[in-house]
Amino acid sequence: MEDQAEELRELMRKKSFSTERIVKPKEPKRTRIITITSGKGGVGKTNISINMAIAYARIGKKVIVMDADLGLANVNIMLNLVPKWTLYHVMRKQKTMKEILTETDYGISFVAGASGISQIANMSDDERQNFIAELDSLNNADIIIIDTSAGVSSNVLDFIAAADDAVIITTPEPTAITDAYGIIKIIATQFEDLNMGLKLVVNQVKSVAEAKMVADRMTNIAGQFLNIKIEYLGFIYSDERVSRAVLEQKPFMVTDHRCKASICIQHIVDRMEKAEVQPRGGFALMFKRLFGR
Ligand SMILES: Nc1ncnc2c1ncn2[C@@H]1O[C@H](COP(=O)(O)OP(=O)(O)OP(=O)(O)O)[C@@H](O)[C@H]1O
Ligand SMILES: [Mg+2]
């Protein structure tokens, strides 16, 4: 009897051993980094970053919004949060990215920006290297959305370099279009031979036709004069619920997930999900992009 019990135990030991052996190692999870940028300020980057993040969370993704606007960080204001630590402390190596990650009530996490700290206008090579390593430590997330400041500081280019997708935001205003074209031109020249998924969102439009006209114009000019392909991701209606939600310090996807702007955001995320993610080429390429410019 004892022998039998021992035999059984032995069998179980072998079984669990063999099960362990046949479990395949998981495929390494790939974090998609999406940088949101614009030429002109005030076109809706922060609103789009936060609300896209919520739309992604609603389809089951683990999402982090990073406020990389180092001049006028305001993701925290829109989320009504007071961060203790910010990206500044990460860049200064006083904190790790994981340490400053803040949970929100909306199913997304958040990395606060460093408002008004002009001395980190540009990262040194050492800080940049540290930043890449820190960014990689967030590899548990499915999506990282980086909200940048308007225009093309060296930092904004760094955040674009680190991304899988650079989403350019414009409005139909001629000044916003001109400035968006300007940033596209700089990206095209800075990352000449590199595979970057450039995408366009037209915000604050009155009609589908208006959005399409702006998108056609931009994609044609970029194709013709810069030989660069831009994918038109979609548009967002001008919607008073957006400004109302900003006043309430809550994302409009939360205050009214069925308003026109929310539905547009959902469409944009659907299109993002359908778009092919260009291989970022791992760290080697990221380093080349970040240091080879
Ligand atoms: N689709 C929209 N409909 C109505 N108002 C909008 C829309 N998108 C943005 N806005 C308005 O524009 C303002 C600026 O938006 P937001 O702060 O997101 O722009 P930004 O590009 O991040 O600005 P900055 O360049 O200063 O960081 C918002 O406070 C809101 O009132
Ligand atoms: Mg902003």
XYZ file of C-alpha atoms and ligand atoms in Angstrom:
325
model
C 0.000 0.000 0.000
C 2.755 2.340 0.999
C 4.583 1.438 -2.160
C 1.586 2.304 -4.210
C 1.192 5.668 -2.536
C 4.834 6.406 -3.115
C 4.465 5.365 -6.749
C 1.526 7.713 -7.118
C 3.439 10.574 -5.569
C 6.329 9.871 -7.888
C 3.961 9.862 -10.847
C 2.488 13.210 -9.777
C 5.924 14.674 -9.357
C 6.839 13.529 -12.867
C 3.567 14.806 -14.246
C 3.947 18.248 -12.816
C 7.524 18.277 -13.982
C 6.564 17.342 -17.506
C 3.700 19.879 -17.586
C 6.137 22.566 -16.580
C 8.442 21.532 -19.341
C 5.860 21.720 -22.096
C 4.596 25.192 -21.137
C 6.042 27.427 -23.791
C 7.593 30.692 -22.743
C 5.223 33.547 -23.442
C 5.876 35.741 -26.466
C 7.431 38.938 -25.181
C 4.696 41.549 -24.926
C 5.073 44.426 -27.306
C 4.242 47.874 -26.001
C 2.966 50.244 -28.645
C 4.182 53.784 -28.118
C 2.022 56.487 -29.658
C 3.292 60.070 -29.624
C 0.708 62.819 -30.057
C 2.074 66.051 -31.430
C 1.197 69.212 -33.355
C 2.746 72.267 -34.933
C 0.423 74.839 -33.414
C -0.558 74.832 -29.732
C -4.075 74.427 -28.386
C -5.296 72.123 -31.152
C -6.454 69.375 -28.770
C -3.427 67.101 -28.153
C -3.973 66.669 -24.425
C -7.691 66.005 -24.788
C -7.039 63.510 -27.552
C -4.252 61.748 -25.604
C -6.332 61.257 -22.472
C -9.525 60.275 -24.240
C -7.793 57.903 -26.653
C -6.214 56.283 -23.604
C -9.652 55.761 -22.072
C -11.000 54.350 -25.343
C -8.090 51.903 -25.401
C -8.696 50.934 -21.771
C -12.319 50.203 -22.622
C -11.246 47.594 -25.145
C -9.199 45.919 -22.467
C -5.777 47.448 -23.021
C -3.418 48.409 -20.271
C -2.674 52.051 -21.011
C -0.330 54.717 -19.704
C -0.617 58.397 -20.603
C 2.639 60.256 -20.307
C 2.607 64.026 -20.073
C 5.734 64.964 -21.965
C 4.790 68.608 -22.310
C 7.701 69.845 -20.274
C 6.763 73.492 -20.502
C 3.070 73.484 -19.699
C 2.210 70.073 -18.324
C -1.526 69.836 -17.951
C -2.689 66.236 -18.207
C -2.891 66.290 -14.399
C -5.165 69.343 -14.497
C -7.500 67.624 -16.936
C -7.525 64.544 -14.713
C -7.820 66.645 -11.543
C -4.772 65.037 -9.968
C -1.930 66.588 -8.031
C 1.205 64.605 -8.780
C 3.974 64.435 -6.243
C 6.590 63.269 -8.662
C 6.952 64.036 -12.320
C 8.946 63.139 -15.396
C 11.448 65.735 -14.210
C 12.458 63.472 -11.326
C 12.819 60.541 -13.711
C 14.973 62.512 -16.084
C 17.069 63.711 -13.153
C 17.327 60.057 -12.031
C 15.730 60.842 -8.673
C 12.827 58.468 -9.307
C 12.086 55.574 -11.610
C 9.249 55.691 -14.085
C 7.483 52.905 -12.214
C 7.724 54.833 -8.954
C 5.965 57.861 -10.363
C 3.247 55.953 -12.201
C -0.133 57.109 -10.859
C -3.398 55.214 -11.140
C -6.517 57.155 -12.086
C -10.201 56.458 -11.563
C -10.602 55.869 -15.288
C -8.719 52.611 -15.756
C -5.608 54.283 -17.123
C -2.275 55.071 -15.497
C -0.510 58.354 -15.805
C 3.019 59.758 -15.774
C 2.940 63.432 -14.792
C 4.774 66.111 -16.680
C 7.084 68.692 -15.224
C 5.407 72.025 -15.628
C 7.450 75.153 -16.041
C 10.855 73.581 -15.634
C 12.768 75.214 -18.392
C 16.146 73.698 -17.581
C 15.030 70.371 -18.954
C 13.969 71.932 -22.194
C 16.437 69.583 -23.827
C 17.732 66.278 -22.530
C 21.433 65.623 -22.386
C 22.682 62.386 -23.989
C 22.954 60.798 -20.581
C 19.420 61.815 -19.613
C 18.151 60.607 -22.953
C 19.760 57.206 -22.462
C 18.252 56.973 -19.001
C 14.889 57.999 -20.396
C 14.907 55.178 -22.972
C 15.732 52.627 -20.309
C 12.980 54.003 -18.078
C 10.502 53.948 -20.928
C 11.369 50.329 -21.527
C 10.649 49.543 -17.883
C 6.983 50.269 -18.647
C 6.874 47.251 -20.942
C 4.018 45.812 -18.953
C 1.666 48.243 -20.687
C 0.008 47.535 -24.023
C -0.118 51.172 -25.009
C 1.835 54.253 -23.955
C 0.402 57.526 -25.232
C 2.858 60.404 -25.047
C 1.317 63.877 -25.045
C 3.920 66.396 -26.185
C 4.162 70.156 -26.324
C 3.405 71.945 -29.564
C 6.187 72.610 -32.053
C 9.529 71.019 -32.538
C 11.853 71.232 -29.595
C 14.590 68.659 -29.486
C 12.625 66.845 -26.775
C 9.539 66.505 -28.916
C 11.703 64.900 -31.573
C 13.053 62.527 -28.928
C 9.541 61.478 -27.997
C 8.697 61.003 -31.662
C 11.858 58.974 -32.124
C 10.837 56.661 -29.326
C 7.402 56.046 -30.825
C 5.852 53.449 -33.086
C 3.323 55.968 -34.292
C 3.534 59.736 -34.465
C 0.051 61.214 -34.595
C -0.053 64.809 -35.819
C -3.040 66.858 -34.716
C -4.315 69.835 -36.644
C -7.519 71.834 -36.841
C -8.915 73.246 -40.082
C -7.421 76.671 -39.233
C -4.883 77.728 -41.879
C -2.282 78.529 -39.191
C -2.657 75.069 -37.638
C -2.369 73.413 -41.058
C 0.750 75.394 -41.942
C 2.371 74.551 -38.604
C 1.394 70.871 -38.918
C 3.028 70.817 -42.325
C 6.110 72.403 -40.737
C 6.443 69.653 -38.134
C 5.863 66.933 -40.728
C 8.664 68.436 -42.794
C 11.026 68.389 -39.824
C 10.110 64.786 -38.965
C 10.633 63.818 -42.610
C 14.101 65.339 -42.686
C 15.153 64.186 -39.202
C 14.099 60.583 -39.651
C 14.871 60.294 -43.340
C 15.584 56.615 -43.747
C 13.568 55.363 -40.819
C 10.283 53.605 -40.733
C 7.884 55.877 -38.941
C 4.130 55.477 -38.989
C 2.999 59.093 -39.456
C -0.690 59.651 -38.889
C -3.020 62.616 -39.039
C -6.075 63.606 -36.991
C -8.120 66.683 -37.846
C -9.736 68.075 -34.704
C -12.530 70.577 -34.171
C -14.238 70.114 -37.504
C -17.781 71.056 -38.410
C -18.305 68.356 -41.027
C -16.826 65.175 -42.473
C -16.242 67.047 -45.727
C -14.266 69.790 -43.996
C -12.053 67.192 -42.303
C -11.495 65.326 -45.546
C -10.541 68.499 -47.369
C -7.887 69.297 -44.750
C -6.605 65.713 -44.711
C -6.436 65.479 -48.508
C -4.569 68.720 -48.708
C -2.020 67.666 -46.094
C -1.472 64.141 -47.354
C -1.118 65.373 -50.942
C 1.376 68.098 -50.106
C 3.413 65.731 -47.926
C 3.428 63.106 -50.655
C 4.263 65.545 -53.418
C 6.888 67.729 -51.753
C 8.318 65.539 -49.025
C 7.736 62.126 -50.507
C 6.284 61.061 -47.215
C 3.182 58.997 -46.669
C 0.747 60.129 -44.023
C -2.191 58.050 -42.987
C -5.394 59.961 -42.316
C -6.657 58.423 -39.077
C -9.837 60.409 -38.707
C -11.410 63.570 -37.370
C -13.087 64.853 -34.245
C -16.124 67.096 -34.357
C -16.049 70.415 -32.639
C -18.181 69.561 -29.639
C -19.085 71.812 -26.736
C -18.989 68.775 -24.453
C -15.209 68.783 -24.839
C -14.768 72.236 -23.331
C -17.433 71.470 -20.725
C -15.540 68.329 -19.675
C -12.297 70.344 -19.495
C -14.015 72.736 -17.078
C -15.209 69.777 -15.013
C -11.663 68.379 -15.068
C -12.916 65.046 -16.342
C -12.294 63.345 -19.694
C -15.234 63.694 -22.103
C -15.136 59.931 -22.692
C -16.148 59.714 -19.036
C -18.632 62.574 -18.770
C -20.364 61.632 -22.017
C -19.135 58.563 -23.839
C -21.839 58.941 -26.485
C -21.177 62.551 -27.451
C -19.933 63.274 -30.979
C -16.330 63.771 -29.868
C -16.306 60.472 -27.919
C -17.629 58.516 -30.891
C -14.936 60.069 -33.099
C -12.263 59.070 -30.568
C -13.539 55.492 -30.600
C -13.326 55.440 -34.397
C -9.760 56.710 -34.263
C -8.769 53.978 -31.809
C -10.469 51.387 -34.023
C -8.416 52.609 -36.950
C -5.254 52.576 -34.889
C -5.976 48.987 -33.949
C -6.425 48.062 -37.595
C -3.299 49.869 -38.735
C -0.219 47.783 -39.102
C 2.366 48.546 -36.444
C 5.681 49.157 -38.106
C 8.450 47.211 -36.422
C 10.285 49.698 -34.269
C 13.401 47.635 -34.695
C 14.049 47.381 -30.974
C 16.575 49.309 -29.033
C 19.166 49.490 -31.759
C 16.892 51.506 -33.991
C 15.603 53.604 -31.146
C 19.166 54.463 -30.229
C 19.955 55.273 -33.833
C 16.955 57.545 -34.034
C 17.719 59.207 -30.739
C 21.436 59.633 -31.086
C 22.014 59.510 -34.792
C 20.178 62.695 -35.593
N -13.137 68.623 -30.458
C -13.202 69.737 -29.727
N -14.365 70.434 -29.613
C -14.443 71.539 -28.863
N -13.428 72.075 -28.205
C -12.227 71.451 -28.275
C -12.041 70.249 -29.028
N -10.765 69.845 -28.894
C -10.178 70.765 -28.112
N -11.042 71.734 -27.730
C -10.768 72.918 -26.896
O -9.451 73.321 -27.097
C -8.798 73.476 -25.852
C -7.333 73.064 -25.982
O -7.256 71.652 -26.020
P -5.954 70.892 -25.508
O -5.482 71.474 -24.232
O -6.258 69.452 -25.558
O -4.953 71.312 -26.662
P -3.369 71.062 -26.716
O -3.033 70.871 -28.156
O -2.993 70.003 -25.778
O -2.817 72.457 -26.212
P -1.287 72.803 -25.842
O -0.555 72.940 -27.134
O -1.398 74.086 -25.090
O -0.775 71.672 -25.019
C -9.576 72.649 -24.856
O -9.543 73.194 -23.584
C -10.971 72.642 -25.421
O -11.693 73.696 -24.842
Mg -1.556 69.997 -24.188
